[in-house]
Each structure stands twice: as C-alpha cells, then as structure tokens.
Amino acid sequence: MKHETHNMKQGTEKQPPQCSMFYVPCSRGQRRGYTLLETILAIAIVGTLVVGVLSVFNYALAVIAETKARTGAITLVEQQLEMVRNLPYDAIGTTGGIPAGPLPQTQTVTLNNVSYTMTIQAVYFDDPFDGTVGGAPNDLLGNDYKKVRIAAAWQGRFSAKTYVGLTIVAPKGVETNAGGGTLSILVFDAGGAGVPQADVTVVNSLVNPPVNLTVQTDASGRYLLPGAPASVNGYQVTATKAGFSTDKTCTTDPAGAGCSGAIGNPTPTKPHVTVIAGQLTDISFAIDRLSSMVVQTIRQPTPSDWVINTGGNGFDQDNPAIALCPNGNYLFVWRDARQNNNPRIYAQQYTPAKTAVWNPDLAITTSNNQNNPDVQPDSSCNIYYAWQDDRNGNQDIYFDKYDSAGVDAWTDAKKVNVAAQNADQTYPQVVVNASSTFEYIVWQDASADAGDIYAQKFDTAGDPVWGSEVKVNSDVGAATQSLPVLALDVDENLILVWHDDRDGHNDIFGQKFTKDGVRLWSPDKKLNTDNGATEQINPAFVLDASGVFYAAWEDGRNGDSDIYAQRYDANGVPQWGQDVRVNSDLGTANQGDPSIVLSGNGTLVIVWEDHRNGTNDVYLQQLDSNGTKLVPFDTRVNSSTNGEQENPEVTLNASGKIVIVWQDNSEGNFDIRAAIYDDNPQTVTPVANVPFTLRGNKRIGENPVINKYVQTHTTDGSGTLTIPNLEWDPGYTLTPIGYTLLRSEPAQPTALDPNTTLTVILNLQ
C-alpha cells in the first residue's frame, strides 16, 4: 500500500500554472507579452470611448452655442419691440412700407459673433369689432391700430432658426383717419383657391415717401393694406411663390411691347394699381405650380381623307359602316336625314381611286326612321345591307341584297325576325360565308326582356335556313345583353361577342355556334379578365385563320372609359396575362366605340372615339400578337380638330392599307368621312434640330394683343426638347419654323395644367 501511495503522489504532483492573457501569475521563466491582435483591440476600445466622449462634448458645446444664439435673438427682438413701443404712434412704420416710418424693413446685426437678419413689418390692422373695410358693417377707416412684427433669423448649429416678436400699438384717444385708401390683394391658383404665404411685392415711387415692401398673403390668399397713399396707376404689384409662376401689373407704355421693369405696353391687361383715398381697391393675381413641356419633332405618315356622301348637304349623315368588295371597291352605308330630317339608310360605292360609283347616293330604304346599318358583300360583290326599321310600329331587323351596280336583287327588303312581332329588335350585323352561299345575321332582341342576343341563317334568296331564330346567350334571367358582333371561322363556326349585365354590371361575354346553330360553349364565356364591378361595353373583335380571336371594348375600370383588348384561343380562353389598355392617354377623358382589324402580318389595328382634346376625335393604335404597342403614342386620324369626329370603323383595303370611316361635323352638319393610310403610321422618324415658337394664351397687353409667353426653342439632335418652369396656360401653340405642321398631339392649342409634365408631338413635313 505504501508503495502504491507513493506512486500515486508521484503521478499527481502539482504542475506550475500556465501563462495566459487573464492575469494568471507566471513564474519568471514562463512570462510572455501581449499579442498584436490584443493590442489593436485594446486601442480600438479606448479610441471608441474617446470619440464618444468627444462627440458628447461637442454636442454639448453646440447646444450651449444654440441656446446662446437664441438668447441673443430674443434680446435683439425685445430691444427692437421696446424701441417701437416708445415711438410716437405716427412714427411707427418702415422705410418703403405702409405705414411709412424710420424703421428699416431689413438689417443685419452681429451679436456675440452671431449674425442675425432682422426684419420689421409694420401694418395697419382693421379690427373687426367696428366692422371691416368692404365688410358688413363696412368700416371706412381700415386703420384701427398698428401691428408690428419683428423677426431675427440666424443660421444655427443644426438648422436655420427664427425668433419672432409681435406688438400692437393703438393711437391715443379715439380712432383717427390716417388717410389713403385700402389695397386688397388676392392671390389664387388655377382652381380658384387662395394661395397662402404667397410673396407679394408692392412698389410705388410716385408717392412720398416711396413704397417698397414685400409681404405674404394669409391662409386665404389675401393681404389687406390699409392706409395706402392715394395714387393713380402708381402701385406696381407682383405675386409669386417658390416653385410657382409669377403674376404682376404692367406699366402703361405707348412705345413698349412687354411687361418687365419700366417696360410696359399701350394697354396692359393688368395696369399698375390705382388707390383712391377712402375707398377699397381690389386686385387679384393668379399663380400656380410650374410645369414642364417635352416637345418631340417627328415624321409619321398621315392619311388622306374625303367626304363619302355626295349629297345631303344641310342634313346629318351618321352611324357609318364599311366593307370591301373583292375588286377592291369600298362599300359604305350610313343613316341619312336628307329627307326632311327623316332618317333613312343610304349607301355609296367608291373605287380605289376614291371615285364614287353611284350617282346620286343609293337610297336603300324609302320609309322613315331606320338606323344602325351594316354592309357585307359576297365574292361577286353582291351587297347585303341590314338595319333596324320601325315601319311596323316597333323596331324590326330588315335586310336587302343589291348587285354591284346598285340594283335591288330582291325588289324589296326582307324582315329578319319573325318570332317577336311587338318587341324591338336592334343593332344588326350581317356576315357572308366564304362560299357566298349563306348569310348570318345577329341582333339584340327585347322580346323576352330588356335584351337578348338572337341570330338567324339565310340563303342567297333571303330565306331563313334555321327552323327558328336562335337565342345566343344561355343566360335565362332578366339581364340585358346588348350590342352583338359576329364573325365566322374557317369552319364556318360563328363566334359572337356582346356586353352583358347578368352579374349586376356589364362585362364582355362570348359564345360559339356551329353553322347549323348548335351551341358549342356551355355556359357563355366571360371574356374580360377584370373581376371588378365596373362597366365593360361596346365590344369589337376579329378572327385570324387559326381561330384565335382578338377583342377590344370600352372599359370603366379606371374610373373613366378606356379601350382595353385581349387575345383568346379558339376556345375563348384569354392568352394574355391581363387585359391590355390600348389608349396611352392616362387622364380622365373618355375613350369609346372601338373597332378592330387584323393585318396580314398579325398586327392589330384598333381605332376609337376619343375625348382627350375636349371634343371627340378618332385615334388609332397598333398592337402585336403579344399585346405590345407598336406606336409610342396614340395617333389622331382626323386632320380637322373642329367639331366632333365619332363612330369610327376600320378595315384594310386590297393592298393591306388601313382605311377608316367616321361621322364628322367639322364643317357644320355631320358628314361621312373616310381616310386611307398610304403608308403605315407605325413608321415614326425623329426630326432633329427643329426651331419652333412656343406661344402661351395668357395676355399682358390687349391692344395690340401681347402674349405673356412667347419664346423660340429648338429640339436637339434626337428631335426632343424639355422646357422646364413653364406657367400653366389654357392654350399653348407650337409653330415650327421651316416646316409644315401636319399634326400635333395633343391638338393645339394645348392646355398645360399646373405641376405636370406634358408631352407634345409635332408631326412635320
């Protein structure tokens, strides 16, 4: 045991401690120094502590300095206020101010190494206790007492600072008349609302002492200046604000042609102000936030247009439709009031050279009150016309067949609908099959409720083929189905589209039938992908050879009416992720009544009626098969910006060129006008370095007329120029120099609203 114990003691003999960084004592032979990492870490900790202490110290010094500066400002303001209180009442005023006096409006004072800008404003105050000038009761003395505002402004350690002091000084005894009149200045914006804190400068060198002061309007945009010395056309008043336009009075100057400084004009729109003693003078100024204008100078093909109806002058022609004969001739049909304002259906045929074939226009009907005509030829240019007609006391659908010479092949029109004798049938469309053996007609029918969609098939003699009219929509409720459109695919299946309020609001719905009248889709298919409760109406659509079809319609999802489009496969399934907004106008103007055609290369051409210029115009846009716009801006089709251009319809001629027809009252009564694009409007070329004159509508002179803004600018090498800091104006005009202006988009004169950026496109020749 002892031996074992001895061995155990040997194995557990205590070892000397190891040196470490944790202050463990080491024998002299075992001690070592700090590592480089330990040294750097220690220095960083100490440095951070030192920087923190210094930052706190500097902040404390800044706070002390700020407090000291504020104390100095208070001292200066109180000293000035005390000085004002000790002045005689009549001496309280500023140099160049109203009331006038010895006090400087602005001065710089240094105190304790701090520079202060001191401003003094002394004004008469009209106490409402005894009435106000121009108020009820009317106070003829608008200078009850004086208010003095003294401000000290300085640059603090953290930001700019201001300290303000106010005092009111009343005259001894009763209120006295200080003389002069009261100048009331109102500054308002483009919407008629007062502009608060607008800077108003009032200068008059004709009175003694002269007036030269700058004030700010109150919360309502008004500044009242009682006690203004009487003066005839002596007060030069300017109103502005940071980021706003400027409005001012002008000097009456027989030799001048402007409004800047001493230069005026013979009859200023707003002459310098006259103040009459004892009277109130009101003057107002309109300012608003500045805007920008981006000007682009381009070349883009424009169409040549002509009037279709050869007669009917003095009466309206409207609701046109267009089709194309196999020989390339254009077929037009419309409603016409030339028979003593009794609407009838008229037609005309034109050669590709735009020569009328029939003389006079062909009267399709001889009874009154027909509307909404449609036209479709067969392969031999036999022409089928359909329309709604109230010859039986209610609206029915009729159609007729004419040869290419304009001779009625059936002698008289045939009634389409036979099932409902007393209800109205409206909005027909006729389509002829590829072999020219059958015609299909679709219409809106009120026989069961406010509206369903019905269709019928006819042979070339005009006799019905289906045993009875076919109801298209599968909805059996009291909802209204309206404005149907129809097309045939290569298998002669019927694709039908309409707008439908079965869900409490209008959506676009579609259905597909065989040529034998058998429904293929169950139920009807909703075509717009928008799931909201807004209105989608007035559809148009077109088929390609594979059965894919494209629809466009008028859509209210943005709060106003826009044009939207979508692509569908042969089963009516949407192919684009979401409906595509066609019109580029993002304002609140309404766009409606779209028409659509598909070119040979798969480009969609869509036209519509557009109110963006304040009246209706016809606009055009092109999309590829993916829904991408091919023109960077919407293109206005009609050349005239007078009157209304409405109800457009588009097709392609035998050469694949775009042809558009619409109703147009630019020359008085509505006429039918058509246009042909000889070149594709998709081709847009910038025109570089174009000088132009930009002229505003606002005036500074009346006789002669002198516009407030007239400047010459030049676009850059890319045909673009941005003009900043423009004043809002109801009608800028842009006149190119050295070029002919073919089109301007938007139409001129162009309104520029406050705080906006407007792009103006000039199409030049």
mmCIF file of N, CA and C in Angstrom, residues 192-255:
data_model
loop_
_atom_site.group_PDB
_atom_site.id
_atom_site.type_symbol
_atom_site.label_atom_id
_atom_site.label_comp_id
_atom_site.label_asym_id
_atom_site.label_seq_id
_atom_site.Cartn_x
_atom_site.Cartn_y
_atom_site.Cartn_z
ATOM 1 N N GLY A 192 -58.857 78.412 -58.554
ATOM 2 C CA GLY A 192 -59.602 79.468 -57.878
ATOM 3 C C GLY A 192 -59.436 79.487 -56.373
ATOM 4 N N ALA A 193 -58.603 78.597 -55.819
ATOM 5 C CA ALA A 193 -58.374 78.574 -54.370
ATOM 6 C C ALA A 193 -57.272 79.556 -54.009
ATOM 7 N N GLY A 194 -57.424 80.222 -52.855
ATOM 8 C CA GLY A 194 -56.425 81.165 -52.398
ATOM 9 C C GLY A 194 -55.085 80.489 -52.154
ATOM 10 N N VAL A 195 -54.008 81.216 -52.429
ATOM 11 C CA VAL A 195 -52.649 80.701 -52.231
ATOM 12 C C VAL A 195 -52.089 81.310 -50.949
ATOM 13 N N PRO A 196 -51.930 80.543 -49.887
ATOM 14 C CA PRO A 196 -51.384 81.088 -48.645
ATOM 15 C C PRO A 196 -49.875 81.295 -48.746
ATOM 16 N N GLN A 197 -49.364 82.247 -47.973
ATOM 17 C CA GLN A 197 -47.934 82.559 -47.912
ATOM 18 C C GLN A 197 -47.342 82.855 -49.286
ATOM 19 N N ALA A 198 -48.155 83.434 -50.169
ATOM 20 C CA ALA A 198 -47.608 83.920 -51.433
ATOM 21 C C ALA A 198 -46.834 85.204 -51.171
ATOM 22 N N ASP A 199 -45.718 85.385 -51.857
ATOM 23 C CA ASP A 199 -44.898 86.590 -51.691
ATOM 24 C C ASP A 199 -45.451 87.692 -52.582
ATOM 25 N N VAL A 200 -45.813 88.803 -51.959
ATOM 26 C CA VAL A 200 -46.385 89.939 -52.683
ATOM 27 C C VAL A 200 -45.468 91.142 -52.484
ATOM 28 N N THR A 201 -44.997 91.694 -53.600
ATOM 29 C CA THR A 201 -44.164 92.890 -53.573
ATOM 30 C C THR A 201 -44.984 94.076 -54.062
ATOM 31 N N VAL A 202 -44.983 95.154 -53.267
ATOM 32 C CA VAL A 202 -45.721 96.374 -53.612
ATOM 33 C C VAL A 202 -44.711 97.516 -53.696
ATOM 34 N N VAL A 203 -44.642 98.167 -54.869
ATOM 35 C CA VAL A 203 -43.694 99.257 -55.103
ATOM 36 C C VAL A 203 -44.455 100.446 -55.664
ATOM 37 N N ASN A 204 -44.179 101.639 -55.131
ATOM 38 C CA ASN A 204 -44.756 102.871 -55.672
ATOM 39 C C ASN A 204 -43.760 103.991 -55.442
ATOM 40 N N SER A 205 -43.149 104.470 -56.532
ATOM 41 C CA SER A 205 -42.173 105.559 -56.435
ATOM 42 C C SER A 205 -42.810 106.917 -56.667
ATOM 43 N N LEU A 206 -44.134 106.947 -56.889
ATOM 44 C CA LEU A 206 -44.813 108.217 -57.163
ATOM 45 C C LEU A 206 -45.287 108.907 -55.894
ATOM 46 N N VAL A 207 -45.323 108.182 -54.784
ATOM 47 C CA VAL A 207 -45.789 108.787 -53.539
ATOM 48 C C VAL A 207 -44.577 109.157 -52.680
ATOM 49 N N ASN A 208 -44.804 110.021 -51.698
ATOM 50 C CA ASN A 208 -43.739 110.473 -50.798
ATOM 51 C C ASN A 208 -44.167 110.247 -49.348
ATOM 52 N N PRO A 209 -43.458 109.383 -48.605
ATOM 53 C CA PRO A 209 -42.261 108.648 -49.024
ATOM 54 C C PRO A 209 -42.627 107.486 -49.941
ATOM 55 N N PRO A 210 -41.648 107.005 -50.766
ATOM 56 C CA PRO A 210 -41.920 105.894 -51.685
ATOM 57 C C PRO A 210 -42.267 104.620 -50.917
ATOM 58 N N VAL A 211 -42.980 103.743 -51.604
ATOM 59 C CA VAL A 211 -43.371 102.459 -51.021
ATOM 60 C C VAL A 211 -42.569 101.354 -51.695
ATOM 61 N N ASN A 212 -41.997 100.470 -50.905
ATOM 62 C CA ASN A 212 -41.286 99.309 -51.424
ATOM 63 C C ASN A 212 -41.280 98.240 -50.339
ATOM 64 N N LEU A 213 -42.248 97.371 -50.364
ATOM 65 C CA LEU A 213 -42.349 96.365 -49.316
ATOM 66 C C LEU A 213 -42.743 95.023 -49.890
ATOM 67 N N THR A 214 -42.353 93.971 -49.178
ATOM 68 C CA THR A 214 -42.701 92.599 -49.529
ATOM 69 C C THR A 214 -43.432 91.970 -48.361
ATOM 70 N N VAL A 215 -44.601 91.409 -48.643
ATOM 71 C CA VAL A 215 -45.433 90.813 -47.598
ATOM 72 C C VAL A 215 -45.876 89.428 -48.066
ATOM 73 N N GLN A 216 -46.559 88.706 -47.199
ATOM 74 C CA GLN A 216 -47.103 87.394 -47.549
ATOM 75 C C GLN A 216 -48.604 87.365 -47.293
ATOM 76 N N THR A 217 -49.294 86.633 -48.163
ATOM 77 C CA THR A 217 -50.738 86.501 -48.015
ATOM 78 C C THR A 217 -51.073 85.622 -46.813
ATOM 79 N N ASP A 218 -52.315 85.757 -46.340
ATOM 80 C CA ASP A 218 -52.756 84.949 -45.209
ATOM 81 C C ASP A 218 -53.228 83.575 -45.696
ATOM 82 N N ALA A 219 -53.847 82.831 -44.819
ATOM 83 C CA ALA A 219 -54.251 81.462 -45.141
ATOM 84 C C ALA A 219 -55.264 81.404 -46.273
ATOM 85 N N SER A 220 -55.993 82.490 -46.505
ATOM 86 C CA SER A 220 -56.986 82.518 -47.584
ATOM 87 C C SER A 220 -56.423 83.107 -48.871
ATOM 88 N N GLY A 221 -55.119 83.447 -48.880
ATOM 89 C CA GLY A 221 -54.503 84.011 -50.064
ATOM 90 C C GLY A 221 -54.676 85.511 -50.214
ATOM 91 N N ARG A 222 -55.079 86.198 -49.137
ATOM 92 C CA ARG A 222 -55.355 87.631 -49.220
ATOM 93 C C ARG A 222 -54.385 88.420 -48.345
ATOM 94 N N TYR A 223 -54.080 89.627 -48.806
ATOM 95 C CA TYR A 223 -53.332 90.572 -47.978
ATOM 96 C C TYR A 223 -54.025 91.923 -48.080
ATOM 97 N N LEU A 224 -54.360 92.490 -46.925
ATOM 98 C CA LEU A 224 -55.065 93.770 -46.857
ATOM 99 C C LEU A 224 -54.077 94.843 -46.444
ATOM 100 N N LEU A 225 -54.035 95.931 -47.205
ATOM 101 C CA LEU A 225 -53.077 97.008 -46.970
ATOM 102 C C LEU A 225 -53.824 98.319 -46.754
ATOM 103 N N PRO A 226 -54.326 98.539 -45.516
ATOM 104 C CA PRO A 226 -54.993 99.822 -45.236
ATOM 105 C C PRO A 226 -53.970 100.960 -45.198
ATOM 106 N N GLY A 227 -54.453 102.178 -45.388
ATOM 107 C CA GLY A 227 -53.599 103.351 -45.279
ATOM 108 C C GLY A 227 -52.674 103.551 -46.449
ATOM 109 N N ALA A 228 -52.938 102.905 -47.574
ATOM 110 C CA ALA A 228 -52.088 103.089 -48.748
ATOM 111 C C ALA A 228 -52.299 104.491 -49.306
ATOM 112 N N PRO A 229 -51.214 105.264 -49.507
ATOM 113 C CA PRO A 229 -51.373 106.624 -50.042
ATOM 114 C C PRO A 229 -52.070 106.604 -51.404
ATOM 115 N N ALA A 230 -52.940 107.576 -51.622
ATOM 116 C CA ALA A 230 -53.657 107.664 -52.891
ATOM 117 C C ALA A 230 -52.673 107.844 -54.031
ATOM 118 N N SER A 231 -52.924 107.118 -55.153
ATOM 119 C CA SER A 231 -52.013 107.190 -56.293
ATOM 120 C C SER A 231 -52.719 106.620 -57.507
ATOM 121 N N VAL A 232 -52.532 107.295 -58.658
ATOM 122 C CA VAL A 232 -53.142 106.851 -59.908
ATOM 123 C C VAL A 232 -52.134 106.007 -60.679
ATOM 124 N N ASN A 233 -52.498 104.741 -60.911
ATOM 125 C CA ASN A 233 -51.626 103.801 -61.632
ATOM 126 C C ASN A 233 -50.201 103.820 -61.099
ATOM 127 N N GLY A 234 -50.091 103.900 -59.771
ATOM 128 C CA GLY A 234 -48.760 104.029 -59.179
ATOM 129 C C GLY A 234 -48.244 102.775 -58.504
ATOM 130 N N TYR A 235 -49.121 101.852 -58.165
ATOM 131 C CA TYR A 235 -48.697 100.689 -57.385
ATOM 132 C C TYR A 235 -48.350 99.515 -58.311
ATOM 133 N N GLN A 236 -47.058 99.185 -58.310
ATOM 134 C CA GLN A 236 -46.581 98.009 -59.037
ATOM 135 C C GLN A 236 -46.648 96.818 -58.085
ATOM 136 N N VAL A 237 -47.473 95.850 -58.429
ATOM 137 C CA VAL A 237 -47.697 94.710 -57.544
ATOM 138 C C VAL A 237 -47.283 93.430 -58.258
ATOM 139 N N THR A 238 -46.502 92.616 -57.574
ATOM 140 C CA THR A 238 -46.049 91.324 -58.101
ATOM 141 C C THR A 238 -46.375 90.242 -57.085
ATOM 142 N N ALA A 239 -46.932 89.133 -57.569
ATOM 143 C CA ALA A 239 -47.267 87.998 -56.702
ATOM 144 C C ALA A 239 -46.558 86.754 -57.215
ATOM 145 N N THR A 240 -45.921 86.027 -56.325
ATOM 146 C CA THR A 240 -45.251 84.792 -56.689
ATOM 147 C C THR A 240 -45.069 83.943 -55.446
ATOM 148 N N LYS A 241 -44.422 82.805 -55.619
ATOM 149 C CA LYS A 241 -44.116 81.902 -54.512
ATOM 150 C C LYS A 241 -43.089 80.911 -55.023
ATOM 151 N N ALA A 242 -42.258 80.397 -54.148
ATOM 152 C CA ALA A 242 -41.232 79.450 -54.569
ATOM 153 C C ALA A 242 -41.875 78.256 -55.282
ATOM 154 N N GLY A 243 -41.398 77.971 -56.502
ATOM 155 C CA GLY A 243 -41.936 76.865 -57.281
ATOM 156 C C GLY A 243 -43.205 77.202 -58.030
ATOM 157 N N PHE A 244 -43.667 78.460 -57.921
ATOM 158 C CA PHE A 244 -44.898 78.904 -58.573
ATOM 159 C C PHE A 244 -44.563 79.882 -59.697
ATOM 160 N N SER A 245 -45.558 80.143 -60.531
ATOM 161 C CA SER A 245 -45.441 81.164 -61.557
ATOM 162 C C SER A 245 -45.546 82.545 -60.924
ATOM 163 N N THR A 246 -45.430 83.567 -61.764
ATOM 164 C CA THR A 246 -45.479 84.955 -61.308
ATOM 165 C C THR A 246 -46.565 85.699 -62.068
ATOM 166 N N ASP A 247 -47.294 86.544 -61.351
ATOM 167 C CA ASP A 247 -48.287 87.414 -61.973
ATOM 168 C C ASP A 247 -48.049 88.816 -61.442
ATOM 169 N N LYS A 248 -48.218 89.811 -62.313
ATOM 170 C CA LYS A 248 -47.900 91.174 -61.886
ATOM 171 C C LYS A 248 -48.631 92.203 -62.739
ATOM 172 N N THR A 249 -48.575 93.430 -62.258
ATOM 173 C CA THR A 249 -49.120 94.551 -63.016
ATOM 174 C C THR A 249 -48.065 95.072 -63.983
ATOM 175 N N CYS A 250 -48.520 95.847 -64.980
ATOM 176 C CA CYS A 250 -47.616 96.356 -66.014
ATOM 177 C C CYS A 250 -47.737 97.867 -66.143
ATOM 178 N N THR A 251 -46.651 98.465 -66.589
ATOM 179 C CA THR A 251 -46.618 99.896 -66.866
ATOM 180 C C THR A 251 -47.380 100.199 -68.155
ATOM 181 N N THR A 252 -48.141 101.287 -68.152
ATOM 182 C CA THR A 252 -48.771 101.763 -69.380
ATOM 183 C C THR A 252 -47.725 102.535 -70.171
ATOM 184 N N ASP A 253 -47.328 101.958 -71.302
ATOM 185 C CA ASP A 253 -46.200 102.491 -72.070
ATOM 186 C C ASP A 253 -46.565 102.466 -73.549
ATOM 187 N N PRO A 254 -46.876 103.633 -74.154
ATOM 188 C CA PRO A 254 -47.298 103.653 -75.562
ATOM 189 C C PRO A 254 -46.271 103.061 -76.512
ATOM 190 N N ALA A 255 -44.989 103.109 -76.151
ATOM 191 C CA ALA A 255 -43.949 102.629 -77.050
ATOM 192 C C ALA A 255 -43.487 101.220 -76.714
#
